[in-house]
Coordinates of C-alpha atoms in Angstrom, one line a residue:
X459 CA 158.5 124.3 152.7
X460 CA 156.8 127.6 151.8
X461 CA 155.0 130.4 153.8
X462 CA 154.1 133.9 152.7
X463 CA 154.7 135.0 156.3
X464 CA 157.6 135.3 158.6
X465 CA 158.9 132.0 159.9
X466 CA 158.2 133.1 163.5
X467 CA 154.5 133.7 162.6
X468 CA 153.9 130.4 160.9
X469 CA 154.7 127.7 163.5
X470 CA 152.9 125.0 161.4
X471 CA 155.5 125.3 158.7
X472 CA 158.4 125.4 161.2
X473 CA 157.1 122.2 162.9
X474 CA 156.6 120.5 159.5
X475 CA 160.1 121.4 158.3
X476 CA 161.5 120.1 161.6
X477 CA 159.5 116.9 161.4
X478 CA 160.6 116.1 157.8
X479 CA 164.2 117.0 158.5
X480 CA 164.2 114.6 161.4
X481 CA 162.7 112.0 159.1
X482 CA 165.7 112.3 156.9
X483 CA 164.5 114.6 154.1
X484 CA 166.6 117.5 152.9
X485 CA 164.4 120.5 153.7
X486 CA 164.7 124.1 152.4
X487 CA 162.3 126.7 153.6
X488 CA 161.0 129.8 151.8
X489 CA 159.5 132.7 153.9
X490 CA 159.1 136.4 153.8
X491 CA 160.2 139.4 155.8
X492 CA 158.0 142.5 156.0
X493 CA 157.5 143.4 159.7
X494 CA 160.3 144.7 161.9
X495 CA 158.9 143.2 165.1
X496 CA 158.9 139.7 163.6
X497 CA 162.5 139.9 162.2
X498 CA 164.1 139.3 165.6
X499 CA 161.9 136.3 166.3
X500 CA 162.8 135.0 162.8
X501 CA 166.5 135.1 163.7
X502 CA 165.8 133.2 166.9
X503 CA 163.9 130.5 165.0
X504 CA 166.7 130.2 162.4
X505 CA 169.4 130.0 165.1
X506 CA 167.8 126.8 166.3
X507 CA 167.6 125.0 162.9
X508 CA 170.1 123.7 160.4
X509 CA 167.8 123.7 157.3
X510 CA 168.4 126.6 155.0
X511 CA 165.9 129.5 154.5
X512 CA 165.4 131.7 151.5
X513 CA 163.8 135.0 152.4
X514 CA 161.7 137.3 150.2
X515 CA 162.4 140.6 151.9
X516 CA 159.8 143.3 151.2
X517 CA 160.3 145.2 154.4
X518 CA 160.3 149.0 153.7
X519 CA 163.8 150.3 153.5
X520 CA 165.3 146.9 152.9
X521 CA 165.6 144.5 150.0
X522 CA 166.2 147.2 147.4
X523 CA 163.1 148.1 145.4
X524 CA 161.1 145.0 146.4
X525 CA 158.8 146.9 148.8
X526 CA 157.9 149.5 146.1
X527 CA 157.7 147.2 143.2
X528 CA 155.5 144.6 144.9
X529 CA 153.2 147.3 146.3
X530 CA 152.7 148.8 142.8
X531 CA 152.2 145.4 141.2
X532 CA 149.7 144.4 143.9
X533 CA 147.7 147.7 143.6
X534 CA 147.6 147.6 139.8
X535 CA 146.5 143.9 139.7
X536 CA 143.8 144.6 142.3
X537 CA 142.4 147.5 140.4
X538 CA 142.3 145.5 137.1
X539 CA 140.7 142.5 138.7
X540 CA 138.2 144.6 140.6
X541 CA 137.2 146.2 137.3
X542 CA 136.7 143.0 135.3
X543 CA 135.7 140.7 138.1
X544 CA 137.7 137.8 139.7
X545 CA 135.8 135.2 137.6
X546 CA 136.9 136.8 134.3
X547 CA 140.4 138.1 135.1
X548 CA 143.4 135.9 134.1
X549 CA 144.5 133.7 137.0
X550 CA 148.0 135.2 137.2
X551 CA 146.5 138.7 137.8
X552 CA 144.0 137.3 140.3
X553 CA 147.0 135.7 142.2
X554 CA 148.8 139.1 142.2
X555 CA 145.7 140.9 143.4
X556 CA 145.3 138.3 146.2
X557 CA 148.9 138.2 147.5
X558 CA 151.3 141.1 147.3
X559 CA 154.5 139.0 146.8
X560 CA 153.0 136.3 144.8
X561 CA 155.4 136.7 141.8
X562 CA 158.5 137.1 143.9
X563 CA 157.6 134.1 146.1
X564 CA 156.9 131.9 143.0
X565 CA 160.2 132.9 141.4
X566 CA 162.1 132.1 144.6
X567 CA 160.4 128.7 145.0
X568 CA 160.9 127.8 141.3
X569 CA 164.7 128.4 141.6
X570 CA 165.1 125.7 144.3
X571 CA 165.4 122.1 143.1
X572 CA 162.9 120.0 144.9
X573 CA 161.0 116.7 144.7
X574 CA 158.0 118.2 146.5
X575 CA 156.8 121.7 147.3
X576 CA 154.6 122.0 150.4
X577 CA 153.4 125.0 152.2
X578 CA 150.6 127.3 153.2
X579 CA 149.3 130.7 154.5
X580 CA 147.0 132.9 152.4
X581 CA 149.5 134.5 150.2
X582 CA 151.5 131.4 149.3
X583 CA 148.8 129.1 147.9
X584 CA 148.9 130.3 144.3
X585 CA 152.7 130.7 144.4
X586 CA 153.2 127.1 145.5
X587 CA 150.9 125.8 142.8
X588 CA 152.4 128.1 140.1
X589 CA 156.0 127.0 141.0
X590 CA 155.0 123.4 141.0
X591 CA 153.4 123.6 137.6
X592 CA 156.3 125.6 136.1
X593 CA 158.9 123.1 137.4
X594 CA 156.7 120.0 136.9
X595 CA 157.2 119.3 140.6
X596 CA 154.4 117.8 142.8
X597 CA 153.0 120.4 145.2
X598 CA 150.9 120.1 148.3
X599 CA 149.0 122.7 150.2
X600 CA 148.3 123.5 153.8
X601 CA 144.9 125.1 154.3
X602 CA 145.3 126.2 157.8
X603 CA 142.4 128.6 157.4
X604 CA 139.3 128.7 155.2
X605 CA 140.8 131.4 153.0
X606 CA 137.6 132.5 151.2
X607 CA 136.0 133.2 154.6
X608 CA 138.9 134.8 156.4
X609 CA 138.2 138.5 155.8
X610 CA 135.8 141.0 157.3
X611 CA 135.0 144.5 156.4
X612 CA 133.9 146.2 153.2
X613 CA 136.5 144.4 151.0
X614 CA 135.5 140.9 152.3
X615 CA 133.3 139.9 149.3
X616 CA 136.0 140.9 146.8
X617 CA 138.9 139.2 148.8
X618 CA 136.7 136.1 149.3
X619 CA 136.0 135.9 145.5
X620 CA 139.8 136.1 144.8
X621 CA 140.4 133.3 147.2
X622 CA 137.6 131.2 145.7
X623 CA 139.0 131.6 142.2
X624 CA 142.5 130.6 143.3
X625 CA 141.3 127.6 145.3
X626 CA 139.2 126.3 142.5
X627 CA 142.2 126.5 140.2
X628 CA 144.8 124.9 142.4
X629 CA 143.3 122.5 145.0
X630 CA 142.4 119.7 142.6
X631 CA 146.0 119.2 141.3
X632 CA 147.6 119.1 144.7
X633 CA 149.4 115.9 145.7
X634 CA 147.7 116.2 149.1
X635 CA 146.0 118.8 151.2
X636 CA 146.2 119.4 155.0
X637 CA 144.2 121.6 157.2
X638 CA 143.9 122.5 160.9
X639 CA 140.4 121.5 162.0
X640 CA 137.7 119.1 161.1
X641 CA 135.3 122.0 160.5
X642 CA 137.6 123.6 158.0
X643 CA 138.1 120.2 156.2
X644 CA 134.3 119.8 156.0
X645 CA 133.9 123.3 154.6
X646 CA 136.5 122.7 151.8
X647 CA 134.9 119.4 151.0
X648 CA 131.5 121.0 150.7
X649 CA 132.7 123.8 148.5
X650 CA 135.3 122.0 146.3
X651 CA 134.8 118.3 146.8
X652 CA 138.4 117.9 148.1
X653 CA 139.3 116.0 151.3
X654 CA 142.1 117.7 153.3
X655 CA 143.8 115.6 156.0
X656 CA 143.5 117.3 159.5
X657 CA 146.8 118.1 161.2
X658 CA 146.0 120.1 164.3
X659 CA 148.0 123.1 165.6
X660 CA 149.6 121.0 168.3
X661 CA 153.2 121.5 169.7
X662 CA 155.9 119.2 170.9
X663 CA 155.7 117.9 174.5
X664 CA 157.9 119.9 176.8
X665 CA 160.8 118.1 178.5
X666 CA 159.4 119.0 181.9
X667 CA 155.9 118.8 183.2
X668 CA 154.2 122.0 184.4
X669 CA 154.5 123.3 188.0
X670 CA 150.9 123.6 189.1
X671 CA 151.8 125.9 192.1
X672 CA 149.9 129.2 191.8
X673 CA 152.0 132.3 191.8
X674 CA 149.3 134.3 193.5
X675 CA 146.3 132.3 194.8
X676 CA 144.3 135.4 195.4
X677 CA 144.4 136.5 191.8
X678 CA 143.0 134.7 188.8
X679 CA 145.8 135.0 186.1
X680 CA 144.5 134.8 182.5
X681 CA 146.5 134.6 179.3
X682 CA 145.9 135.3 175.6
X683 CA 148.4 135.4 172.7
X684 CA 148.3 136.0 169.0
X685 CA 150.5 137.6 166.3
X686 CA 148.4 140.8 166.7
X687 CA 146.2 142.1 169.4
X688 CA 143.0 143.6 168.2
X689 CA 139.2 143.6 168.2
X690 CA 137.0 140.6 167.3
X691 CA 138.9 138.1 169.4
X692 CA 136.6 138.0 172.5
X693 CA 138.8 140.2 174.7
X694 CA 136.2 142.8 175.4
X695 CA 133.8 140.0 176.4
X696 CA 136.4 138.5 178.7
X697 CA 136.8 141.9 180.5
X698 CA 133.1 142.3 180.8
X699 CA 132.8 138.8 182.3
X700 CA 135.6 139.4 184.8
X701 CA 133.8 142.5 186.0
X702 CA 130.5 140.6 186.3
X703 CA 132.3 137.8 188.2
X704 CA 133.8 140.5 190.5
X705 CA 137.1 138.6 190.9
X706 CA 140.6 139.9 191.4
X707 CA 142.3 139.1 188.1
X708 CA 145.3 139.8 185.7
X709 CA 144.9 139.5 182.0
X710 CA 148.2 139.2 180.1
X711 CA 148.1 139.8 176.3
X712 CA 151.0 138.8 174.2
X713 CA 151.4 140.1 170.7
X714 CA 151.8 143.2 168.5
X715 CA 148.9 145.5 169.4
X716 CA 146.8 147.6 167.0
X717 CA 147.4 151.2 167.7
X718 CA 145.7 152.3 171.0
X719 CA 143.9 148.9 171.4
X720 CA 145.6 147.8 174.7
X721 CA 145.0 151.3 176.1
X722 CA 141.4 151.0 175.1
X723 CA 141.1 147.6 176.9
X724 CA 142.8 149.1 180.0
X725 CA 140.2 151.9 180.1
X726 CA 137.4 149.3 179.5
X727 CA 138.7 147.3 182.5
X728 CA 138.9 150.4 184.7
X729 CA 135.2 151.0 184.2
X730 CA 133.8 147.4 183.9
X731 CA 136.2 145.3 185.9
X732 CA 138.0 147.5 188.5
X733 CA 139.7 144.5 190.1
X734 CA 141.4 143.6 186.8
X735 CA 144.9 144.5 185.7
X736 CA 145.7 144.4 182.0
X737 CA 149.3 143.5 181.1
X738 CA 150.9 143.7 177.7
X739 CA 153.8 141.5 176.6
X740 CA 155.7 141.6 173.3
X741 CA 155.5 138.9 170.6
X742 CA 157.9 135.9 171.1
X743 CA 159.3 133.1 168.9
X744 CA 157.1 130.1 168.5
X745 CA 159.6 127.8 170.3
X746 CA 159.0 129.8 173.5
X747 CA 155.2 129.9 173.5
X748 CA 154.5 126.9 175.8
X749 CA 157.0 128.0 178.4
X750 CA 155.7 131.5 178.3
X751 CA 152.2 130.2 179.1
X752 CA 153.3 128.3 182.2
X753 CA 152.2 129.7 185.5
X754 CA 148.9 131.2 184.3
X755 CA 145.6 129.8 185.5
X756 CA 143.3 130.2 182.5
X757 CA 144.0 130.7 178.8
X758 CA 141.5 132.3 176.5
X759 CA 140.4 130.9 173.2
X760 CA 137.3 133.0 172.6
X761 CA 136.8 132.8 168.8
X762 CA 133.8 134.5 167.3
X763 CA 131.2 133.5 164.7
X764 CA 132.3 136.1 162.1
X765 CA 134.0 136.0 159.7
X766 CA 133.3 132.4 158.7
X767 CA 136.9 131.2 159.3
X768 CA 136.7 132.2 163.0
X769 CA 133.8 129.8 163.6
X770 CA 135.6 127.0 161.8
X771 CA 139.1 127.4 163.1
X772 CA 140.9 125.5 165.8
X773 CA 143.9 127.7 166.6
X774 CA 147.1 126.9 168.5
X775 CA 145.9 128.6 171.6
X776 CA 144.1 125.7 173.5
X777 CA 146.8 123.3 172.5
X778 CA 149.5 125.6 173.9
X779 CA 147.5 126.1 177.1
X780 CA 147.2 122.3 177.6
X781 CA 150.9 121.7 177.2
X782 CA 151.6 124.5 179.7
X783 CA 149.1 123.0 182.3
X784 CA 146.6 125.8 182.0
X785 CA 142.8 125.6 181.9
X786 CA 141.0 127.0 178.9
X787 CA 138.0 129.2 178.4
X788 CA 136.7 128.2 174.9
X789 CA 133.9 129.6 172.8
X790 CA 131.5 126.9 171.6
X791 CA 132.1 127.4 167.9
X792 CA 131.8 124.6 165.3
X793 CA 135.6 124.4 165.1
X794 CA 136.2 124.2 168.8
X795 CA 133.1 122.3 170.0
X796 CA 134.4 118.7 169.9
X797 CA 137.7 119.6 171.6
X798 CA 135.9 121.6 174.3
X799 CA 133.7 118.6 175.0
X800 CA 136.6 116.2 175.1
X801 CA 138.6 118.3 177.5
X802 CA 135.8 118.2 180.1
X803 CA 136.9 119.7 183.4
X804 CA 140.0 121.2 181.7
X805 CA 137.9 123.7 179.9
X806 CA 134.9 126.0 180.1
X807 CA 132.9 125.7 176.9
X808 CA 130.8 128.8 176.6
X809 CA 128.5 130.1 173.8
X810 CA 130.2 132.9 171.7
X811 CA 129.6 136.3 173.2
X812 CA 127.8 134.9 176.3
X813 CA 129.3 137.1 179.0
X814 CA 127.2 135.5 181.7
X815 CA 128.4 132.0 181.0
X816 CA 132.0 133.2 180.9
X817 CA 131.6 135.1 184.1
X818 CA 130.3 132.0 185.8
X819 CA 133.3 130.0 184.7
X820 CA 135.7 132.7 185.9
X821 CA 133.9 132.9 189.3
X822 CA 134.0 129.1 189.7
X823 CA 137.7 128.9 189.1
X824 CA 138.5 132.0 191.2
X825 CA 136.6 130.8 194.3
X826 CA 137.2 127.0 194.1
X827 CA 141.0 126.4 194.1
X828 CA 140.4 122.6 193.9
X829 CA 138.4 122.9 190.7
X830 CA 141.0 125.1 189.2
X831 CA 143.8 122.7 190.1
X832 CA 141.8 119.8 188.7
X833 CA 141.2 121.8 185.4
X834 CA 144.9 122.5 185.0
X835 CA 146.1 119.0 185.7
X836 CA 143.4 117.5 183.4
X837 CA 144.6 119.8 180.7
X838 CA 148.1 118.5 181.0
X839 CA 147.0 114.9 181.0
X840 CA 145.0 115.5 177.8
X841 CA 148.1 117.0 176.2
X842 CA 150.2 114.0 177.2
X843 CA 147.6 111.5 176.1
X844 CA 146.7 112.9 172.7
X845 CA 147.2 116.6 172.0
X846 CA 150.9 116.9 171.2
X847 CA 152.8 117.2 167.9
X848 CA 154.6 113.8 168.3
X849 CA 151.4 111.9 168.3
X850 CA 150.9 109.6 165.3
X851 CA 147.7 111.5 164.4
X852 CA 149.6 114.7 164.0
X853 CA 153.2 114.6 162.9
X854 CA 152.6 111.0 161.8
X855 CA 149.9 112.1 159.4
X856 CA 152.2 114.6 157.7
X857 CA 155.1 112.2 157.3
X858 CA 152.8 109.6 155.8
X859 CA 151.3 112.1 153.3
X860 CA 154.8 113.2 152.2
X861 CA 156.1 109.7 151.9
X862 CA 153.1 108.7 149.7
X863 CA 153.5 111.8 147.5
X864 CA 157.1 111.2 146.7
X865 CA 158.2 108.9 143.9

């Protein structure tokens, strides 16, 4: 099981490793370490598992010269590929230009005997395929995101071209492909003719049902989490909507913030939503995310229409909120539309960026306790009925694909 990120920031691979270990397979994970704030969460994840983990450590000040060497290699490859163009450059250099630790990750994976190599995240795709071909081992890829449409900003066309070159080279030889939403699966099929199987970002059912008692009935408590807290995730619109709704509210944000961003949101709240309190909480291990969402009233899943991946994705947010017994405010993107419709009273499905529609949803839930209670209970029932990891359409799909891919 391979990820180019920290274990604690890739719950899909952690859940997959757990599921296959429980099914009787000998599982070894390969991950990286590069962020100090995630290292502690990694230790928590590893303390709860028995399967071994090999770590490519390129955190500055640790791992010898890995930080400096991988940085120099990445910059040199990117400069060369930028000069000649992703379509003309040799694939190994394109892979190094796309992912900083491509070579180190591929070497680590190649050194571990395996019957199947499976993994995902942006920086691991080419390394998994390269290790599989080098060792003549079947490989499978998890396309959680639409990688050629993930990036925004001035470098987006170049990064997207790197991803496209890699995907064209490696997807066709994979034993199987998985992805996280029907919209992403359709986009990969349209571009490359492949058919990824959808395994959603669901989580295991908790041992105890939610307590629907509200901590403070006079305050609408909202929750949002991600690895990083930054712009382009609908948080500014949520604050504007809370101000327009004129309700007493708390907005808790969990994650590693961009410098000054939480302070900016707090200032925005003081001018646009004076009855709002913005609270920041640090990142936490994936095993704790459902429990940490308990007790809130509304979870935010306000994905945007740019970059392309944001309109196609179906993240772990709404699935986490459901398992915690929390209503969801969901932007009506192609990736989230079907789930938002299916959830019915458990969710408010609003057009992306529509502050008025979002304000109306907040006002309804803040002023109608019965409607809010119904939304939270409906969310939990949806999680129990269908939207949990143990469901045959989630964990069962992965186990079937692995079983069919092995000799």
